[in-house]
Amino acid sequence: MIPGSFAYHRPSSVKEAVGLLGSLGDDARAIAGGHSLIPMMKLRLASPSHLVDLVGVADLKGIREDGKDILIGAMTTQHEVIASDLLTKKIPILSETATLIADPQVRYVGTIGGNVANGDPGNDMPAVMMCLNATYHAVGKSGERRIAAREFYQGAYFTALEPGEIVTAIRIPTPAAGHGYAYEKLKRKVGDYATAAAAVVLTASGGKVTSCSIGLTNVAETPLWAEEASKILTGSALDAATVKKAVAAAEAITSPASDSRGPAAYRTKMAGVMLTRALGRAKARAGF
Amino acid sequence: MNDMTPTSAERAEKLQGMGCKRKRVEDIRFVQGKGNYVDDIKLPGMLYGDFTRSPHAHARVKKIDTTKAAAVPGVVAVITAETLKTVNLAWMPTLAGDVQMVLADGKVLFQNQEVAFVIAEDRYTAADAAELVEVEYEGLPCNVDPLKAMSANAPVIREDIKDKKEGAHGPRKHPNHVFNWQAGDKAKADEAFAKADVTIKEMIVYPRVHPCPLETCQCVASFDKIKGELTLWGTFQAPHVIRTVGSLISKIPEHKIHVIAPDIGGGFGNKVGAYPGYICAIVASIVTGRPVKWVEDRIENLSTTAFARDFYMETEIAATKDGKVTGLRCYTVADHGAFDACANATKWPAGLFSIISGSYDFPAAHVSVDGVYTNKAPGGVAYRCSFRVTEAAYAIERAMDIMAQKLKMDPAEFRMKNLIRREQFPYTSAFGWVYDSGDYQTALNKAMETVGYKQLREEQKKCREAFKRGETRELMGIGLAFFTEIVGAGPSRNCDILGIAMFDSAEIRIHPTGTGICRLGTKSQGQGHETTYAQIIATELGLPADNIAVEEGNTDTAPYGLGTYGSRSTPVSGAATAMACRKIKAKAQMIAAYMLEVHDDDLEWDVDRFRVKGNPERFKTMTELAWAAYHEVPPGMEPGLEAINYYDPPNFTFPFGAYICVMDVDVDTGSSKVRRFYALDDCGTRINPMIIEGQIHGGLTEAFGIAMGQEIHYDEDGNVTTASLMDYFLPTAVETPKWETDWTTTPSPHHPIGAKGVGESPNVGGVPCFSNAVNDAFAFLGSTNIAMPHDNWRTWTAADKLGLHK
């Protein structure tokens, strides 16, 4: 558990960070909170020659409203997500999710940007971002571009980011006031990745679902947006039969690995159980 | 005397002796981060070692090329088995009479086995270079299933002994066979089964787990070439044994080896044995002439140094139809991994496993244990239990539940009917153990009344009905365990390690001012010895506990002892402490008689002084007598006030307890929540109730981890899949239930202060209690035995097999 040798860089601006990543090449890695990268380095699964630490980049901090969206700086910590009045009021699923990530010590350092950008299927925020239809602001040597969360994840630790590009902010369309939401996570202990987890955001009117979006964590090589299941539920009263059908549709898109959390079949079933429970809580919160 | 004169009771209280909830004196340094652990040791010119380890579970080593590693700037040496052969140390003896490779010699036998040892100027360079050692392997078929180890086509693990028909513990019937060990009367047991109204038979598995102390195993070896002396600092639960074994292996005379165990961050059996890391660090220091430090990381700890359990116990009980047990049989396959490096008393290859008749009056019983070799790490230590006692307690407590279920009896009622009765003590079990004392029914009754056992069963009945009606998806389980331990190894007629009797020792010196120091052969790893031994002395000698320093772990200064494990410190060294005190007290009495000009017999002891019978105003306090011992001893008497005692216990001690757990199981996810856990322990005389409570909290937390999630798991290719704390379940404060503790007190009749030892009881009793709670939740549906660990998916699978997800 001793990492290999590396050089450490601490830029103070996005431009400087991107410049360093560009000039140092493939052996350089950006580091945010480090809670995924440092363990991988200690296990020598990753051996970057250069670490470009983003902690000193002030522009990457902060949470603010921008028209109909909310912008969260990539270096915002999970603790700051939980502590944010704006997020608690407007997108409460974020703080609900963040409290299920690791423990307070990790949340003081771990960042939301690192969580979404690393491409680890075990991370919780990516499925939530897909559920919320978030967009990531990415900056590289050719400037800034925006990538939809739903198109960002391509494989385990494999994302739409180009070499040298970093996620600078997360843009989330503010959900309608009074929406229902829930993040349900089954884990073995504090600090564990999900055996399976489900994020639900929905709106309702007159006892019917007017919109519904579902994300699933750690039940495939990438986080999943359960589009078909979401569609099945839209327009329904979340009656048992429709929920069962939607759960089956969600389970159908999973392909979890068998690991010490359980065999694949069990983890798929747990995705269904988590979704059923998340729907139940989201329904209650949406007031029907 | 006047009203201000303290009473005897007031004086006794000030001593902070036995029974006092004295705060742990060692915590003053621990909570401030001022402990001194092995990794805190930094010596001038110190080098660092790291291992190149095998990625394969079973492979031939065709070639090892250390050229690239040796060329890394900062690398001082790279050691392989070939290097070790020049000093005859490529293999080392184990405590169990086997031999073990120090570094891979021709073959690797388990994943992460030590292949080469790199020594460098700093820890990082050592790790970098260890990656550059090039090893050519030729893969071999591997076996990690002990139940297949003795099959005709099983790969032969130990080619070095494949033709040996006789092992350290008798005949071997297969190249992968380590030993067969039996106890009890087979014919009598078979007869009981032949005549029985009711029998049960169940394969009860206690999976491979690991003690996982917070501090891993580590050492610093420093060889002084001028003096020819070796100093070895290390995480040793048994420093004297390490010195003796080290001398026998290395041929360095024992007086030229100095073994020092500084503060230790938990042992739980993991730090009893000797590991390749120690040997390599010593050889490296001899080769380089500089001190060498070796510190295990967590993955190395979990995957290579001393696992525990891995017992496959086919357990049978015979009983009459009205619920009286008549016989017990158990056939066990014990997985020892690639080498038998089990830490047991030498004569007992399966430890004290024949305590398996537990707390019950079995007229006939028999056990047979086959040890086997597999492609797994060696070990088999007593993880917070006396040798193999927790395996035995798990088997009997699980089996008692299964029999109760078959008899349609409540498990508590069934146990109550079969517990050894108070008037039967001292009780000789069917295996020949003489249980020294006990009052089992009182303990079980108290436990059941305190938790409201009857009401809990009524609530469970309602819960089950609601479940059947589909109103809840939760099941309620009530777990019960009544355990008896056998600790305090041990009497020399039963116990030795490599021929050294398992006595232990205490040496006490009282200084002229009435303070003193006590040195012992045991070694605390967190148990609080500095606090509790001083309390025994306080009560025995009438000197305040605060005035007594307790020192352990330095083989140059401490009297010889066999160390701390198997709950033996209080039963053995605690007794030695009391006996040494009594020698001192006898001398003090003679001095007092001389000073008071009375006959010895005219004096009586009063808390902290000798007083003249019938004239309590004429007295000499122990503090006064200490001073006198150095300047006015009676003519002809040696000055000074000190004593040493080597205590060879006349018997083991037999702590016991009644535990009850209430668990709620979520049928749809398999997750479970402990609603309540009550632990009643009887450890005889209680020295420090606060330390006892802390020990029980810690042991229950470990038991919770073991029962609910721990397993060192290997896939079929021999890869260890749970070698980090990501996957090896170590509960945090969040998962850990709240503990309720209670006690009864049945002193040991043969122990000088009546104490029995307690540190390991909660692990021994806790595991079956949690497991029985999970099993009890499903028992009404016909399920008899759901195997540990009771993690979410296994419990869900059990529910699924019962058709609960349709």
PDB file of N, CA, C and O in Angstrom, chain A residues 1-5 43-44 47 186-193 195 259-263 265-266 269-270 273-274 277, chain B residues 123-124 127-128 131 297-299 666 668-671 721-722 725-732 734-735 791-793 796:
ATOM      1  N   MET A   1       0.839  -1.202   0.000  1.00  0.00           N
ATOM      2  CA  MET A   1       0.000   0.000   0.000  1.00  0.00           C
ATOM      3  C   MET A   1       0.878   1.257   0.000  1.00  0.00           C
ATOM      4  O   MET A   1       0.596   2.208   0.690  1.00  0.00           O
ATOM      5  N   ILE A   2       1.972   1.176  -0.732  1.00  0.00           N
ATOM      6  CA  ILE A   2       2.895   2.308  -0.843  1.00  0.00           C
ATOM      7  C   ILE A   2       2.854   2.764  -2.302  1.00  0.00           C
ATOM      8  O   ILE A   2       3.159   1.981  -3.204  1.00  0.00           O
ATOM      9  N   PRO A   3       2.458   3.998  -2.562  1.00  0.00           N
ATOM     10  CA  PRO A   3       2.363   4.431  -3.964  1.00  0.00           C
ATOM     11  C   PRO A   3       3.736   4.586  -4.602  1.00  0.00           C
ATOM     12  O   PRO A   3       4.744   4.710  -3.908  1.00  0.00           O
ATOM     13  N   GLY A   4       3.735   4.596  -5.937  1.00  0.00           N
ATOM     14  CA  GLY A   4       4.974   4.857  -6.658  1.00  0.00           C
ATOM     15  C   GLY A   4       5.328   6.338  -6.566  1.00  0.00           C
ATOM     16  O   GLY A   4       4.598   7.147  -5.979  1.00  0.00           O
ATOM     17  N   SER A   5       6.435   6.683  -7.159  1.00  0.00           N
ATOM     18  CA  SER A   5       6.920   8.058  -7.097  1.00  0.00           C
ATOM     19  C   SER A   5       6.113   8.969  -8.029  1.00  0.00           C
ATOM     20  O   SER A   5       5.719   8.553  -9.127  1.00  0.00           O
ATOM     21  N   LEU A  43      -2.535   0.987  -4.147  1.00  0.00           N
ATOM     22  CA  LEU A  43      -2.577  -0.397  -4.623  1.00  0.00           C
ATOM     23  C   LEU A  43      -1.759  -0.560  -5.910  1.00  0.00           C
ATOM     24  O   LEU A  43      -1.671  -1.648  -6.460  1.00  0.00           O
ATOM     25  N   ARG A  44      -1.190   0.536  -6.375  1.00  0.00           N
ATOM     26  CA  ARG A  44      -0.432   0.590  -7.627  1.00  0.00           C
ATOM     27  C   ARG A  44      -1.266   0.142  -8.835  1.00  0.00           C
ATOM     28  O   ARG A  44      -0.739  -0.395  -9.802  1.00  0.00           O
ATOM     29  N   SER A  47      -0.458   4.616 -11.423  1.00  0.00           N
ATOM     30  CA  SER A  47       0.887   5.128 -11.078  1.00  0.00           C
ATOM     31  C   SER A  47       1.201   6.392 -11.870  1.00  0.00           C
ATOM     32  O   SER A  47       2.130   6.422 -12.673  1.00  0.00           O
ATOM     33  N   LEU A 186     -28.532   0.346  -0.820  1.00  0.00           N
ATOM     34  CA  LEU A 186     -28.243  -0.804   0.032  1.00  0.00           C
ATOM     35  C   LEU A 186     -26.734  -0.969   0.086  1.00  0.00           C
ATOM     36  O   LEU A 186     -26.085  -1.102  -0.943  1.00  0.00           O
ATOM     37  N   LYS A 187     -26.191  -0.934   1.304  1.00  0.00           N
ATOM     38  CA  LYS A 187     -24.751  -1.127   1.456  1.00  0.00           C
ATOM     39  C   LYS A 187     -24.499  -1.961   2.692  1.00  0.00           C
ATOM     40  O   LYS A 187     -25.377  -2.133   3.532  1.00  0.00           O
ATOM     41  N   ARG A 188     -23.269  -2.479   2.780  1.00  0.00           N
ATOM     42  CA  ARG A 188     -22.951  -3.387   3.879  1.00  0.00           C
ATOM     43  C   ARG A 188     -22.529  -2.627   5.125  1.00  0.00           C
ATOM     44  O   ARG A 188     -22.696  -3.101   6.238  1.00  0.00           O
ATOM     45  N   LYS A 189     -21.915  -1.477   4.910  1.00  0.00           N
ATOM     46  CA  LYS A 189     -21.451  -0.694   6.057  1.00  0.00           C
ATOM     47  C   LYS A 189     -21.156   0.713   5.590  1.00  0.00           C
ATOM     48  O   LYS A 189     -21.127   0.980   4.385  1.00  0.00           O
ATOM     49  N   VAL A 190     -20.915   1.581   6.540  1.00  0.00           N
ATOM     50  CA  VAL A 190     -20.495   2.943   6.231  1.00  0.00           C
ATOM     51  C   VAL A 190     -19.236   2.889   5.371  1.00  0.00           C
ATOM     52  O   VAL A 190     -18.313   2.134   5.657  1.00  0.00           O
ATOM     53  N   GLY A 191     -19.234   3.665   4.300  1.00  0.00           N
ATOM     54  CA  GLY A 191     -18.051   3.705   3.449  1.00  0.00           C
ATOM     55  C   GLY A 191     -18.076   2.707   2.315  1.00  0.00           C
ATOM     56  O   GLY A 191     -17.195   2.709   1.475  1.00  0.00           O
ATOM     57  N   ASP A 192     -19.093   1.856   2.296  1.00  0.00           N
ATOM     58  CA  ASP A 192     -19.166   0.843   1.250  1.00  0.00           C
ATOM     59  C   ASP A 192     -19.829   1.424   0.005  1.00  0.00           C
ATOM     60  O   ASP A 192     -20.684   2.301   0.091  1.00  0.00           O
ATOM     61  N   TYR A 193     -19.426   0.908  -1.141  1.00  0.00           N
ATOM     62  CA  TYR A 193     -20.172   1.190  -2.371  1.00  0.00           C
ATOM     63  C   TYR A 193     -21.513   0.466  -2.303  1.00  0.00           C
ATOM     64  O   TYR A 193     -21.668  -0.518  -1.591  1.00  0.00           O
ATOM     65  N   THR A 195     -24.494  -1.965  -2.943  1.00  0.00           N
ATOM     66  CA  THR A 195     -24.817  -3.262  -3.543  1.00  0.00           C
ATOM     67  C   THR A 195     -25.703  -2.962  -4.751  1.00  0.00           C
ATOM     68  O   THR A 195     -25.536  -3.528  -5.826  1.00  0.00           O
ATOM     69  N   ASP A 259     -19.696  -9.883  -6.962  1.00  0.00           N
ATOM     70  CA  ASP A 259     -18.564  -9.580  -6.078  1.00  0.00           C
ATOM     71  C   ASP A 259     -18.949  -9.942  -4.653  1.00  0.00           C
ATOM     72  O   ASP A 259     -19.953 -10.640  -4.445  1.00  0.00           O
ATOM     73  N   SER A 260     -18.171  -9.486  -3.693  1.00  0.00           N
ATOM     74  CA  SER A 260     -18.459  -9.924  -2.329  1.00  0.00           C
ATOM     75  C   SER A 260     -19.731  -9.289  -1.767  1.00  0.00           C
ATOM     76  O   SER A 260     -20.166  -9.647  -0.684  1.00  0.00           O
ATOM     77  N   ARG A 261     -20.331  -8.367  -2.509  1.00  0.00           N
ATOM     78  CA  ARG A 261     -21.657  -7.860  -2.108  1.00  0.00           C
ATOM     79  C   ARG A 261     -22.749  -8.869  -2.462  1.00  0.00           C
ATOM     80  O   ARG A 261     -23.851  -8.806  -1.945  1.00  0.00           O
ATOM     81  N   GLY A 262     -22.428  -9.768  -3.387  1.00  0.00           N
ATOM     82  CA  GLY A 262     -23.386 -10.788  -3.787  1.00  0.00           C
ATOM     83  C   GLY A 262     -23.277 -11.083  -5.256  1.00  0.00           C
ATOM     84  O   GLY A 262     -22.659 -10.324  -6.008  1.00  0.00           O
ATOM     85  N   PRO A 263     -23.889 -12.185  -5.676  1.00  0.00           N
ATOM     86  CA  PRO A 263     -23.859 -12.524  -7.099  1.00  0.00           C
ATOM     87  C   PRO A 263     -24.700 -11.544  -7.918  1.00  0.00           C
ATOM     88  O   PRO A 263     -25.551 -10.834  -7.385  1.00  0.00           O
ATOM     89  N   ALA A 265     -27.192 -11.823  -9.920  1.00  0.00           N
ATOM     90  CA  ALA A 265     -28.660 -11.938  -9.885  1.00  0.00           C
ATOM     91  C   ALA A 265     -29.233 -11.242  -8.647  1.00  0.00           C
ATOM     92  O   ALA A 265     -30.273 -10.578  -8.707  1.00  0.00           O
ATOM     93  N   TYR A 266     -28.542 -11.401  -7.533  1.00  0.00           N
ATOM     94  CA  TYR A 266     -28.991 -10.750  -6.300  1.00  0.00           C
ATOM     95  C   TYR A 266     -28.913  -9.235  -6.446  1.00  0.00           C
ATOM     96  O   TYR A 266     -29.846  -8.512  -6.079  1.00  0.00           O
ATOM     97  N   LYS A 269     -31.722  -7.908  -8.422  1.00  0.00           N
ATOM     98  CA  LYS A 269     -32.949  -7.898  -7.608  1.00  0.00           C
ATOM     99  C   LYS A 269     -32.936  -6.714  -6.629  1.00  0.00           C
ATOM    100  O   LYS A 269     -33.957  -6.077  -6.376  1.00  0.00           O
ATOM    101  N   MET A 270     -31.763  -6.445  -6.077  1.00  0.00           N
ATOM    102  CA  MET A 270     -31.675  -5.338  -5.116  1.00  0.00           C
ATOM    103  C   MET A 270     -31.893  -3.991  -5.804  1.00  0.00           C
ATOM    104  O   MET A 270     -32.452  -3.066  -5.211  1.00  0.00           O
ATOM    105  N   VAL A 273     -35.523  -3.717  -5.724  1.00  0.00           N
ATOM    106  CA  VAL A 273     -36.045  -3.405  -4.383  1.00  0.00           C
ATOM    107  C   VAL A 273     -35.765  -1.935  -4.035  1.00  0.00           C
ATOM    108  O   VAL A 273     -36.636  -1.230  -3.510  1.00  0.00           O
ATOM    109  N   MET A 274     -34.558  -1.482  -4.364  1.00  0.00           N
ATOM    110  CA  MET A 274     -34.214  -0.081  -4.064  1.00  0.00           C
ATOM    111  C   MET A 274     -35.117   0.857  -4.868  1.00  0.00           C
ATOM    112  O   MET A 274     -35.575   1.880  -4.366  1.00  0.00           O
ATOM    113  N   ARG A 277     -38.608   0.965  -3.358  1.00  0.00           N
ATOM    114  CA  ARG A 277     -38.633   1.764  -2.131  1.00  0.00           C
ATOM    115  C   ARG A 277     -38.466   3.258  -2.425  1.00  0.00           C
ATOM    116  O   ARG A 277     -39.095   4.098  -1.785  1.00  0.00           O
TER     117      ARG A 277
ATOM    118  N   ARG B 123      11.304   3.222   2.755  1.00  0.00           N
ATOM    119  CA  ARG B 123      10.150   2.339   2.541  1.00  0.00           C
ATOM    120  C   ARG B 123       9.651   2.402   1.089  1.00  0.00           C
ATOM    121  O   ARG B 123       9.198   1.398   0.537  1.00  0.00           O
ATOM    122  N   TYR B 124       9.745   3.579   0.486  1.00  0.00           N
ATOM    123  CA  TYR B 124       9.228   3.742  -0.881  1.00  0.00           C
ATOM    124  C   TYR B 124      10.115   3.014  -1.887  1.00  0.00           C
ATOM    125  O   TYR B 124       9.625   2.325  -2.778  1.00  0.00           O
ATOM    126  N   ALA B 127       9.449  -0.642  -1.794  1.00  0.00           N
ATOM    127  CA  ALA B 127       8.219  -1.021  -2.503  1.00  0.00           C
ATOM    128  C   ALA B 127       8.412  -0.954  -4.016  1.00  0.00           C
ATOM    129  O   ALA B 127       7.953  -1.832  -4.746  1.00  0.00           O
ATOM    130  N   ASP B 128       9.109   0.086  -4.491  1.00  0.00           N
ATOM    131  CA  ASP B 128       9.373   0.197  -5.933  1.00  0.00           C
ATOM    132  C   ASP B 128      10.182  -1.001  -6.429  1.00  0.00           C
ATOM    133  O   ASP B 128       9.870  -1.593  -7.462  1.00  0.00           O
ATOM    134  N   GLU B 131       8.574  -4.535  -6.768  1.00  0.00           N
ATOM    135  CA  GLU B 131       7.813  -4.741  -8.013  1.00  0.00           C
ATOM    136  C   GLU B 131       8.713  -5.197  -9.152  1.00  0.00           C
ATOM    137  O   GLU B 131       8.228  -5.735 -10.147  1.00  0.00           O
ATOM    138  N   ASP B 297       1.450  -4.290   5.532  1.00  0.00           N
ATOM    139  CA  ASP B 297       0.287  -3.442   5.256  1.00  0.00           C
ATOM    140  C   ASP B 297      -0.986  -4.261   5.470  1.00  0.00           C
ATOM    141  O   ASP B 297      -0.928  -5.443   5.805  1.00  0.00           O
ATOM    142  N   ARG B 298      -2.132  -3.622   5.304  1.00  0.00           N
ATOM    143  CA  ARG B 298      -3.390  -4.290   5.644  1.00  0.00           C
ATOM    144  C   ARG B 298      -3.648  -5.515   4.769  1.00  0.00           C
ATOM    145  O   ARG B 298      -4.109  -6.548   5.246  1.00  0.00           O
ATOM    146  N   ILE B 299      -3.340  -5.406   3.482  1.00  0.00           N
ATOM    147  CA  ILE B 299      -3.594  -6.543   2.585  1.00  0.00           C
ATOM    148  C   ILE B 299      -2.698  -7.719   2.973  1.00  0.00           C
ATOM    149  O   ILE B 299      -3.138  -8.869   3.021  1.00  0.00           O
ATOM    150  N   ASP B 666     -34.818  -8.026   7.344  1.00  0.00           N
ATOM    151  CA  ASP B 666     -35.561  -7.532   6.187  1.00  0.00           C
ATOM    152  C   ASP B 666     -35.504  -8.620   5.109  1.00  0.00           C
ATOM    153  O   ASP B 666     -34.455  -8.860   4.511  1.00  0.00           O
ATOM    154  N   ASP B 668     -36.652  -8.817   2.153  1.00  0.00           N
ATOM    155  CA  ASP B 668     -36.487  -8.428   0.752  1.00  0.00           C
ATOM    156  C   ASP B 668     -35.066  -8.031   0.378  1.00  0.00           C
ATOM    157  O   ASP B 668     -34.691  -8.098  -0.795  1.00  0.00           O
ATOM    158  N   THR B 669     -34.269  -7.581   1.361  1.00  0.00           N
ATOM    159  CA  THR B 669     -32.875  -7.257   1.060  1.00  0.00           C
ATOM    160  C   THR B 669     -31.910  -8.208   1.759  1.00  0.00           C
ATOM    161  O   THR B 669     -30.734  -8.264   1.409  1.00  0.00           O
ATOM    162  N   GLY B 670     -32.400  -8.927   2.748  1.00  0.00           N
ATOM    163  CA  GLY B 670     -31.524  -9.799   3.528  1.00  0.00           C
ATOM    164  C   GLY B 670     -30.762  -9.064   4.616  1.00  0.00           C
ATOM    165  O   GLY B 670     -29.981  -9.665   5.352  1.00  0.00           O
ATOM    166  N   SER B 671     -30.980  -7.765   4.726  1.00  0.00           N
ATOM    167  CA  SER B 671     -30.242  -7.035   5.763  1.00  0.00           C
ATOM    168  C   SER B 671     -30.918  -7.240   7.118  1.00  0.00           C
ATOM    169  O   SER B 671     -32.120  -7.518   7.193  1.00  0.00           O
ATOM    170  N   THR B 721     -10.193 -12.930  -2.121  1.00  0.00           N
ATOM    171  CA  THR B 721     -11.030 -11.840  -2.647  1.00  0.00           C
ATOM    172  C   THR B 721     -11.447 -10.833  -1.570  1.00  0.00           C
ATOM    173  O   THR B 721     -12.152  -9.888  -1.867  1.00  0.00           O
ATOM    174  N   THR B 722     -11.032 -11.074  -0.349  1.00  0.00           N
ATOM    175  CA  THR B 722     -11.474 -10.185   0.739  1.00  0.00           C
ATOM    176  C   THR B 722     -10.279  -9.700   1.543  1.00  0.00           C
ATOM    177  O   THR B 722     -10.296  -9.719   2.770  1.00  0.00           O
ATOM    178  N   LEU B 725     -10.058  -3.864   3.690  1.00  0.00           N
ATOM    179  CA  LEU B 725     -11.214  -3.505   4.520  1.00  0.00           C
ATOM    180  C   LEU B 725     -12.386  -2.994   3.678  1.00  0.00           C
ATOM    181  O   LEU B 725     -13.455  -2.713   4.214  1.00  0.00           O
ATOM    182  N   MET B 726     -12.198  -2.902   2.366  1.00  0.00           N
ATOM    183  CA  MET B 726     -13.349  -2.652   1.481  1.00  0.00           C
ATOM    184  C   MET B 726     -14.306  -3.840   1.551  1.00  0.00           C
ATOM    185  O   MET B 726     -15.513  -3.675   1.502  1.00  0.00           O
ATOM    186  N   ASP B 727     -13.719  -5.038   1.612  1.00  0.00           N
ATOM    187  CA  ASP B 727     -14.541  -6.246   1.522  1.00  0.00           C
ATOM    188  C   ASP B 727     -14.497  -7.121   2.762  1.00  0.00           C
ATOM    189  O   ASP B 727     -15.324  -8.003   2.922  1.00  0.00           O
ATOM    190  N   TYR B 728     -13.499  -6.922   3.616  1.00  0.00           N
ATOM    191  CA  TYR B 728     -13.481  -7.681   4.862  1.00  0.00           C
ATOM    192  C   TYR B 728     -14.220  -6.831   5.892  1.00  0.00           C
ATOM    193  O   TYR B 728     -13.789  -5.720   6.219  1.00  0.00           O
ATOM    194  N   PHE B 729     -15.318  -7.362   6.379  1.00  0.00           N
ATOM    195  CA  PHE B 729     -16.245  -6.559   7.174  1.00  0.00           C
ATOM    196  C   PHE B 729     -15.702  -6.266   8.569  1.00  0.00           C
ATOM    197  O   PHE B 729     -15.663  -7.143   9.427  1.00  0.00           O
ATOM    198  N   LEU B 730     -15.277  -5.034   8.766  1.00  0.00           N
ATOM    199  CA  LEU B 730     -14.880  -4.580  10.092  1.00  0.00           C
ATOM    200  C   LEU B 730     -15.912  -3.525  10.489  1.00  0.00           C
ATOM    201  O   LEU B 730     -15.946  -2.457   9.896  1.00  0.00           O
ATOM    202  N   PRO B 731     -16.787  -3.853  11.432  1.00  0.00           N
ATOM    203  CA  PRO B 731     -17.867  -2.909  11.724  1.00  0.00           C
ATOM    204  C   PRO B 731     -17.351  -1.575  12.273  1.00  0.00           C
ATOM    205  O   PRO B 731     -16.356  -1.551  13.001  1.00  0.00           O
ATOM    206  N   THR B 732     -17.998  -0.509  11.888  1.00  0.00           N
ATOM    207  CA  THR B 732     -17.682   0.802  12.469  1.00  0.00           C
ATOM    208  C   THR B 732     -18.691   1.072  13.592  1.00  0.00           C
ATOM    209  O   THR B 732     -19.607   0.288  13.814  1.00  0.00           O
ATOM    210  N   VAL B 734     -21.047   2.944  13.509  1.00  0.00           N
ATOM    211  CA  VAL B 734     -22.402   3.077  12.954  1.00  0.00           C
ATOM    212  C   VAL B 734     -23.111   1.725  12.910  1.00  0.00           C
ATOM    213  O   VAL B 734     -24.279   1.617  13.275  1.00  0.00           O
ATOM    214  N   GLU B 735     -22.399   0.694  12.473  1.00  0.00           N
ATOM    215  CA  GLU B 735     -23.043  -0.623  12.354  1.00  0.00           C
ATOM    216  C   GLU B 735     -23.184  -1.314  13.715  1.00  0.00           C
ATOM    217  O   GLU B 735     -24.039  -2.173  13.899  1.00  0.00           O
ATOM    218  N   ASP B 791     -24.369 -12.134   5.967  1.00  0.00           N
ATOM    219  CA  ASP B 791     -24.424 -10.850   5.263  1.00  0.00           C
ATOM    220  C   ASP B 791     -25.699 -10.796   4.426  1.00  0.00           C
ATOM    221  O   ASP B 791     -26.460 -11.770   4.356  1.00  0.00           O
ATOM    222  N   ASN B 792     -25.922  -9.648   3.817  1.00  0.00           N
ATOM    223  CA  ASN B 792     -27.219  -9.431   3.180  1.00  0.00           C
ATOM    224  C   ASN B 792     -27.571 -10.508   2.157  1.00  0.00           C
ATOM    225  O   ASN B 792     -28.660 -11.060   2.183  1.00  0.00           O
ATOM    226  N   TRP B 793     -26.637 -10.772   1.226  1.00  0.00           N
ATOM    227  CA  TRP B 793     -27.050 -11.668   0.139  1.00  0.00           C
ATOM    228  C   TRP B 793     -27.236 -13.092   0.585  1.00  0.00           C
ATOM    229  O   TRP B 793     -28.105 -13.799   0.089  1.00  0.00           O
ATOM    230  N   TRP B 796     -30.597 -13.133   2.221  1.00  0.00           N
ATOM    231  CA  TRP B 796     -31.613 -13.029   1.163  1.00  0.00           C
ATOM    232  C   TRP B 796     -31.766 -14.362   0.438  1.00  0.00           C
ATOM    233  O   TRP B 796     -32.874 -14.809   0.132  1.00  0.00           O
TER     234      TRP B 796
END
